[in-house]
Short mmCIF file of C-alpha atoms and ligand atoms in Angstrom, two decimals:
data_model
loop_
_atom_site.label_atom_id
_atom_site.label_comp_id
_atom_site.label_asym_id
_atom_site.label_seq_id
_atom_site.Cartn_x
_atom_site.Cartn_y
_atom_site.Cartn_z
CA UNK O 1 0.00 0.00 0.00
CA UNK O 2 1.13 3.53 -0.57
CA UNK O 3 0.43 6.94 0.99
CA UNK O 4 1.74 10.36 0.10
CA UNK O 5 1.11 14.03 0.75
CA UNK O 6 1.05 16.96 -1.68
CA UNK O 7 0.21 20.66 -1.35
CA UNK O 8 -3.36 21.53 -2.44
CA UNK O 9 -3.18 25.32 -2.24
CA UNK O 10 -4.04 27.89 0.43
CA UNK O 11 -7.25 28.87 2.20
CA UNK O 12 -8.59 32.41 1.51
CA UNK O 13 -6.80 33.49 4.75
CA UNK O 14 -3.48 32.03 3.58
CA UNK O 15 -3.19 28.72 5.43
CA UNK O 16 -1.54 25.82 3.63
CA UNK O 17 -3.81 22.92 2.69
CA UNK O 18 -2.67 19.38 1.87
CA UNK O 19 -4.04 16.58 -0.26
CA UNK O 20 -3.33 12.99 0.78
CA UNK O 21 -3.28 10.10 -1.70
CA UNK O 22 -3.86 6.54 -0.48
CA UNK O 23 -3.37 3.66 -2.96
CA UNK O 24 -3.89 -0.07 -2.48
CA UNK O 25 -2.10 -2.91 -4.29
CA UNK O 26 -4.93 -3.24 -6.87
CA UNK O 27 -4.72 0.43 -7.81
CA UNK O 28 -7.74 1.77 -5.89
CA UNK O 29 -6.79 5.33 -5.11
CA UNK O 30 -8.44 7.78 -2.68
CA UNK O 31 -7.53 11.47 -2.37
CA UNK O 32 -8.49 13.37 0.76
CA UNK O 33 -7.88 16.98 1.72
CA UNK O 34 -7.70 18.35 5.25
CA UNK O 35 -9.90 21.29 4.17
CA UNK O 36 -13.25 20.09 5.53
CA UNK O 37 -11.73 16.57 5.98
CA UNK O 38 -13.06 16.02 2.46
CA UNK O 39 -12.96 12.99 0.17
CA UNK O 40 -11.86 14.56 -3.14
CA UNK O 41 -11.76 11.46 -5.36
CA UNK O 42 -11.77 7.69 -5.24
CA UNK O 43 -10.90 5.62 -8.29
CA UNK O 44 -12.32 2.10 -8.39
CA UNK O 45 -12.37 -0.52 -11.22
CA UNK O 46 -15.35 -1.47 -13.38
CA UNK O 47 -16.01 -5.07 -14.44
CA UNK O 48 -13.21 -4.79 -17.06
CA UNK O 49 -10.71 -3.35 -14.56
CA UNK O 50 -11.01 0.29 -15.76
CA UNK O 51 -10.40 2.66 -12.87
CA UNK O 52 -12.73 5.67 -12.69
CA UNK O 53 -13.38 8.33 -10.08
CA UNK O 54 -16.79 7.66 -8.49
CA UNK O 55 -17.36 10.83 -6.41
CA UNK O 56 -18.32 14.33 -7.52
CA UNK O 57 -15.91 17.09 -6.62
CA UNK O 58 -13.59 19.81 -7.85
CA UNK O 59 -10.11 19.85 -9.44
CA UNK O 60 -8.70 22.51 -7.13
CA UNK O 61 -9.06 23.79 -3.57
CA UNK O 62 -10.85 27.12 -4.19
CA UNK O 63 -14.34 25.75 -5.00
CA UNK O 64 -14.16 23.61 -1.86
CA UNK O 65 -13.63 26.73 0.24
CA UNK O 66 -16.59 28.50 -1.42
CA UNK O 67 -19.02 25.69 -2.11
CA UNK O 68 -22.38 25.34 -0.46
CA UNK O 69 -23.25 21.75 -1.39
CA UNK O 70 -20.98 20.08 1.22
CA UNK O 71 -19.40 18.01 -1.57
CA UNK O 72 -17.34 15.13 -0.13
CA UNK O 73 -16.94 16.86 3.24
CA UNK O 74 -17.13 15.81 6.87
CA UNK O 75 -20.29 17.30 8.38
CA UNK O 76 -20.51 18.44 12.02
CA UNK O 77 -21.03 19.30 14.81
CA UNK O 78 -24.51 18.10 13.91
CA UNK O 79 -25.19 16.59 10.48
CA UNK O 80 -28.71 17.22 9.10
CA UNK O 81 -31.32 19.50 10.66
CA UNK O 82 -32.09 20.83 14.13
CA UNK O 83 -35.56 22.41 14.26
CA UNK O 84 -35.71 26.11 15.13
CA UNK O 85 -31.93 26.01 15.66
CA UNK O 86 -32.26 25.30 19.38
CA UNK O 87 -32.35 22.50 21.91
CA UNK O 88 -32.46 22.07 25.67
CA UNK O 89 -29.89 20.05 27.64
CA UNK O 90 -30.25 19.64 31.43
CA UNK O 91 -32.75 22.51 31.49
CA UNK O 92 -30.50 24.98 29.64
CA UNK O 93 -31.58 26.24 26.22
CA UNK O 94 -28.83 26.44 23.56
CA UNK O 95 -29.50 28.71 20.59
CA UNK O 96 -27.67 27.69 17.42
CA UNK O 97 -26.97 29.69 14.26
CA UNK O 98 -29.88 29.24 11.85
CA UNK O 99 -28.74 28.74 8.25
CA UNK O 100 -31.84 27.25 6.61
CA UNK O 101 -34.81 29.46 7.44
CA UNK O 102 -35.38 29.09 11.19
CA UNK O 103 -33.55 25.75 11.31
CA UNK O 104 -29.93 24.71 11.39
CA UNK O 105 -28.54 22.46 8.63
CA UNK O 106 -25.21 20.60 8.76
CA UNK O 107 -23.66 22.40 11.72
CA UNK O 108 -24.45 26.03 10.90
CA UNK O 109 -22.92 28.89 8.91
CA UNK O 110 -19.34 27.61 9.16
CA UNK O 111 -19.60 23.90 9.86
CA UNK O 112 -16.81 21.31 10.07
CA UNK O 113 -16.91 21.10 6.24
CA UNK O 114 -15.37 24.59 6.02
CA UNK O 115 -12.66 24.13 8.69
CA UNK O 116 -9.03 23.33 8.11
CA UNK O 117 -8.32 20.09 9.97
CA UNK O 118 -4.93 19.29 11.54
CA UNK O 119 -3.23 16.19 10.12
CA UNK O 120 -0.28 13.98 10.71
CA UNK O 121 1.47 12.43 7.69
CA UNK O 122 -0.47 9.77 5.81
CA UNK O 123 0.70 6.25 6.72
CA UNK O 124 0.86 3.01 4.70
CA UNK O 125 1.29 -0.57 6.00
CA UNK O 126 0.91 -3.91 4.16
CA UNK O 127 -2.89 -3.99 4.48
CA UNK O 128 -4.03 -0.40 5.05
CA UNK O 129 -3.16 3.18 4.25
CA UNK O 130 -4.68 6.01 6.23
CA UNK O 131 -4.75 9.66 7.11
CA UNK O 132 -6.00 10.94 10.46
CA UNK O 133 -7.34 14.47 10.93
CA UNK O 134 -8.33 16.35 14.07
CA UNK O 135 -10.39 19.45 14.73
CA UNK O 136 -11.11 21.27 17.98
CA UNK O 137 -14.56 22.85 17.89
CA UNK O 138 -14.57 25.53 20.58
CA UNK O 139 -17.19 25.94 23.30
CA UNK O 140 -19.96 28.12 21.80
CA UNK O 141 -19.04 27.53 18.13
CA UNK O 142 -22.27 27.85 16.09
CA UNK O 143 -24.05 27.87 19.47
CA UNK O 144 -23.02 24.42 20.72
CA UNK O 145 -21.88 23.88 24.32
CA UNK O 146 -18.44 22.45 25.17
CA UNK O 147 -15.05 22.16 23.55
CA UNK O 148 -15.27 19.16 21.25
CA UNK O 149 -12.09 17.40 20.10
CA UNK O 150 -12.87 15.41 16.94
CA UNK O 151 -10.89 12.90 14.92
CA UNK O 152 -11.73 11.58 11.46
CA UNK O 153 -9.62 8.82 9.88
CA UNK O 154 -9.89 7.79 6.26
CA UNK O 155 -8.54 4.24 5.86
CA UNK O 156 -8.15 2.47 2.50
CA UNK O 157 -7.71 -1.30 2.82
CA UNK O 158 -6.28 -3.95 0.53
CA UNK O 159 -9.75 -5.49 0.68
CA UNK O 160 -11.05 -2.60 -1.50
CA UNK O 161 -12.74 -0.79 1.36
CA UNK O 162 -12.74 2.85 2.33
CA UNK O 163 -13.39 3.04 6.07
CA UNK O 164 -14.19 6.29 7.86
CA UNK O 165 -13.69 6.24 11.64
CA UNK O 166 -14.87 9.11 13.84
CA UNK O 167 -13.97 9.77 17.47
CA UNK O 168 -14.78 12.70 19.72
CA UNK O 169 -14.62 13.85 23.33
CA UNK O 170 -16.19 16.92 24.94
CA UNK O 171 -15.49 18.82 28.17
CA UNK O 172 -19.19 19.74 28.67
CA UNK O 173 -22.36 17.89 27.79
CA UNK O 174 -23.12 18.49 24.09
CA UNK O 175 -24.75 16.86 21.06
CA UNK O 176 -22.89 15.33 18.12
CA UNK O 177 -23.78 13.77 14.76
CA UNK O 178 -20.99 13.33 12.22
CA UNK O 179 -21.20 12.09 8.63
CA UNK O 180 -19.51 12.20 5.26
CA UNK O 181 -21.30 14.04 2.44
CA UNK O 182 -19.85 12.38 -0.68
CA UNK O 183 -21.95 12.40 -3.85
CA UNK O 184 -21.46 8.99 -5.52
CA UNK O 185 -21.81 8.15 -9.19
CA UNK O 186 -20.47 4.64 -9.82
CA UNK O 187 -20.56 5.27 -13.58
CA UNK O 188 -17.62 7.65 -13.25
CA UNK O 189 -17.13 11.19 -14.59
CA UNK O 190 -18.89 10.54 -17.93
CA UNK O 191 -22.10 9.29 -16.35
CA UNK O 192 -24.81 11.98 -16.54
CA UNK O 193 -26.88 10.84 -13.56
CA UNK O 194 -27.54 8.09 -11.06
CA UNK O 195 -31.18 7.39 -11.98
CA UNK O 196 -30.29 3.94 -13.39
CA UNK O 197 -28.25 2.83 -10.35
CA UNK O 198 -29.91 0.03 -8.40
CA UNK O 199 -30.18 0.74 -4.72
CA UNK O 200 -30.93 -1.44 -1.70
CA UNK O 201 -31.30 0.07 1.79
CA UNK O 202 -31.47 -2.16 4.86
CA UNK O 203 -34.54 -0.38 6.27
CA UNK O 204 -38.28 -0.92 6.47
CA UNK O 205 -38.90 2.43 8.15
CA UNK O 206 -38.02 6.10 7.86
CA UNK O 207 -38.37 9.23 9.97
CA UNK O 208 -41.50 11.01 8.62
CA UNK O 209 -40.88 14.71 7.89
CA UNK O 210 -42.79 17.96 7.48
CA UNK O 211 -42.46 20.43 4.56
CA UNK O 212 -39.18 21.84 5.85
CA UNK O 213 -37.74 18.30 6.17
CA UNK O 214 -37.93 18.33 9.97
CA UNK O 215 -38.96 14.96 11.47
CA UNK O 216 -42.48 14.90 12.90
CA UNK O 217 -41.32 12.33 15.47
CA UNK O 218 -43.22 9.52 13.76
CA UNK O 219 -41.31 6.45 12.54
CA UNK O 220 -43.26 5.31 9.47
CA UNK O 221 -43.16 2.24 7.25
CA UNK O 222 -41.71 2.52 3.73
CA UNK O 223 -43.67 -0.53 2.60
CA UNK O 224 -45.15 -0.11 -0.89
CA UNK O 225 -44.02 3.52 -1.01
CA UNK O 226 -41.55 5.04 -3.51
CA UNK O 227 -39.24 5.18 -0.48
CA UNK O 228 -39.05 1.38 -0.32
CA UNK O 229 -35.55 0.18 -1.25
CA UNK O 230 -35.69 -2.97 0.88
CA UNK O 231 -35.23 -4.86 -2.40
CA UNK O 232 -33.01 -3.50 -5.24
CA UNK O 233 -34.72 -0.78 -7.31
CA UNK O 234 -33.42 1.73 -9.83
CA UNK O 235 -33.16 5.07 -8.02
CA UNK O 236 -35.11 6.86 -10.78
CA UNK O 237 -37.93 4.33 -11.05
CA UNK O 238 -40.42 5.92 -8.66
CA UNK O 239 -38.81 9.30 -8.11
CA UNK O 240 -41.55 11.22 -9.99
CA UNK O 241 -43.91 10.44 -7.06
CA UNK O 242 -41.69 12.46 -4.75
CA UNK O 243 -41.45 15.94 -6.23
CA UNK O 244 -37.79 16.93 -6.23
CA UNK O 245 -36.27 13.54 -5.36
CA UNK O 246 -35.09 11.59 -2.32
CA UNK O 247 -34.07 13.50 0.80
CA UNK O 248 -35.07 11.09 3.57
CA UNK O 249 -33.58 9.47 6.66
CA UNK O 250 -33.98 5.69 6.84
CA UNK O 251 -34.09 3.78 10.13
CA UNK O 252 -31.60 0.95 9.64
CA UNK O 253 -32.38 -2.59 10.79
CA UNK O 254 -30.04 -3.84 13.53
CA UNK O 255 -28.66 -2.40 16.73
CA UNK O 256 -27.35 1.18 16.87
CA UNK O 257 -23.66 1.05 17.74
CA UNK O 258 -23.19 -2.38 16.10
CA UNK O 259 -21.70 -2.75 12.62
CA UNK O 260 -24.46 -3.70 10.17
CA UNK O 261 -25.32 -3.67 6.48
CA UNK O 262 -26.63 -0.23 5.49
CA UNK O 263 -26.99 -0.06 1.70
CA UNK O 264 -25.83 -1.44 -1.63
CA UNK O 265 -25.62 0.55 -4.87
CA UNK O 266 -24.95 -1.08 -8.24
CA UNK O 267 -24.37 0.58 -11.58
CA UNK O 268 -25.58 -1.95 -14.19
CA UNK O 269 -23.58 -0.28 -17.00
CA UNK O 270 -20.10 -0.38 -15.43
CA UNK O 271 -20.80 -3.25 -13.02
CA UNK O 272 -19.37 -1.21 -10.13
CA UNK O 273 -20.89 -2.03 -6.75
CA UNK O 274 -20.57 -0.19 -3.44
CA UNK O 275 -21.77 -1.78 -0.19
CA UNK O 276 -21.96 0.38 2.91
CA UNK O 277 -21.98 -0.86 6.49
CA UNK O 278 -22.13 1.36 9.55
CA UNK O 279 -22.47 1.59 13.31
CA UNK O 280 -24.98 4.47 12.91
CA UNK O 281 -28.74 3.93 13.38
CA UNK O 282 -29.78 5.88 10.25
CA UNK O 283 -28.84 6.93 6.73
CA UNK O 284 -29.99 9.96 4.71
CA UNK O 285 -30.57 9.23 1.03
CA UNK O 286 -30.15 12.52 -0.86
CA UNK O 287 -30.23 12.43 -4.67
CA UNK O 288 -28.59 15.84 -5.30
CA UNK O 289 -32.00 17.39 -5.88
CA UNK O 290 -30.62 20.91 -5.39
CA UNK O 291 -27.62 20.70 -7.72
CA UNK O 292 -28.57 22.88 -10.67
CA UNK O 293 -25.47 23.07 -12.88
CA UNK O 294 -24.18 26.29 -11.29
CA UNK O 295 -21.25 24.53 -9.56
CA UNK O 296 -18.55 23.49 -12.02
CA UNK O 297 -17.05 20.14 -11.09
CA UNK O 298 -14.00 18.14 -12.14
CA UNK O 299 -12.98 18.49 -15.79
CA UNK O 300 -15.12 21.64 -16.17
CA UNK O 301 -18.39 19.67 -16.02
CA UNK O 302 -21.41 21.40 -14.44
CA UNK O 303 -22.84 19.50 -11.48
CA UNK O 304 -26.46 18.86 -12.41
CA UNK O 305 -29.50 17.60 -10.58
CA UNK O 306 -29.28 13.82 -9.92
CA UNK O 307 -25.57 13.76 -10.89
CA UNK O 308 -24.81 11.85 -7.68
CA UNK O 309 -26.44 10.29 -4.65
CA UNK O 310 -25.46 10.71 -1.01
CA UNK O 311 -25.87 8.01 1.62
CA UNK O 312 -25.11 9.93 4.81
CA UNK O 313 -24.83 7.48 7.72
CA UNK O 314 -26.01 9.33 10.81
CA UNK O 315 -28.22 9.64 13.87
CA UNK O 316 -31.71 10.87 13.01
CA UNK O 317 -32.31 14.54 12.16
CA UNK O 318 -33.45 16.76 15.04
CA UNK O 319 -32.63 14.09 17.66
CA UNK O 320 -31.78 16.76 20.28
CA UNK O 321 -35.48 17.75 20.21
CA UNK O 322 -36.90 14.24 19.82
CA UNK O 323 -36.54 12.29 23.08
CA UNK O 324 -37.84 9.10 21.43
CA UNK O 325 -34.96 9.02 18.88
CA UNK O 326 -31.58 7.41 19.72
CA UNK O 327 -29.64 9.94 21.79
CA UNK O 328 -26.97 12.21 20.30
CA UNK O 329 -25.82 13.52 23.68
CA UNK O 330 -22.10 13.22 24.47
CA UNK O 331 -21.08 13.74 28.11
CA UNK O 332 -17.61 14.58 29.46
CA UNK O 333 -15.61 11.41 30.10
CA UNK O 334 -17.44 9.55 27.32
CA UNK O 335 -15.88 8.74 23.96
CA UNK O 336 -18.00 9.17 20.83
CA UNK O 337 -17.18 6.60 18.13
CA UNK O 338 -18.71 5.93 14.73
CA UNK O 339 -17.54 3.84 11.76
CA UNK O 340 -18.75 3.58 8.17
CA UNK O 341 -17.23 1.21 5.59
CA UNK O 342 -17.62 1.52 1.80
CA UNK O 343 -16.69 -1.75 0.10
CA UNK O 344 -16.14 -1.71 -3.68
CA UNK O 345 -16.53 -4.69 -6.01
CA UNK O 346 -18.05 -5.52 -9.42
CA UNK O 347 -20.91 -7.70 -10.63
C1 BGC L 1 -29.73 17.33 2.95
C2 BGC L 1 -30.38 18.15 1.86
C3 BGC L 1 -29.49 19.34 1.58
C4 BGC L 1 -28.13 18.84 1.18
C5 BGC L 1 -27.20 19.97 0.94
C6 BGC L 1 -28.40 16.88 2.46
O1 BGC L 1 -27.76 16.14 3.46
O2 BGC L 1 -30.54 16.26 3.34
O3 BGC L 1 -31.66 18.57 2.23
O4 BGC L 1 -30.03 20.16 0.60
O5 BGC L 1 -27.60 18.00 2.17
O6 BGC L 1 -26.19 19.58 0.11
#
């Protein structure tokens, strides 16, 4: 396995940014930058062995520092939405920055996706190559209580897996929900959209939402709905029933905290397959409904609606205000951990 580090430019305020390249013995290659702890590219083979990059992104650093679509980034302190940008912990109300109407989305105005993370050198052994990044989110940042020390590790294995491990500790009681916001297209850069990808999600239920995508608190069945991916279905098959597209949190089968199958995506044209497993209780399926061609991606290609799909492993949206959902509270002395594995193969 191989790992190396290259410069990736400077942030608008002049700080140096790096890009880390991890390669396994079969040629799978992942590039990660410490700006936003972002997955920039990952090249995986099709059924004939042709390596192609299967995530949307940009060729240079600047668009990552300006973007608003969270492309490839680590999302925190709280991925997804918190209603009315507030919550109560131990009787104290915490007011967060609202950045989507009255609500908070993906950690606020300057979330973890727009922070420069501290890294050590990338490391390669016989079976794994990895890069580990840390970020200290200060007490009060975006309204959240407590200093939160976070670590994200991207690990590429010789078993054709990309594993993302998260760890965090806080010095005051706080809430935390971390995810990765990669937009996948297993067809590679020349594939126009993901509507023909077959998707399976290991869930029979989802968190029902209101018009502003805030959970009502009800856990509802997906049975016989366009949301039902419990057996493989082309993503585009029933999308017209949904308005813009998918933007829903699924309740995964299996115990929260235990590693379990989350989802499988298969591109019938290239044969590329990605299977996701996670310790998280939920996953948000988002089909890039709001990409509109105004962001220019790799190779000068506009990023259009349905160009990629996100499977954001996570705790449920608005958990801090929904006592019946699995808890997102992290107390001092506790260690937050979360792991998501993306395994690549062909069929
Ligand atoms: C959310 C979408 C949002 C998108 C922003 C997704 O995680 O579910 O509603 O528009 O992120 O890129």
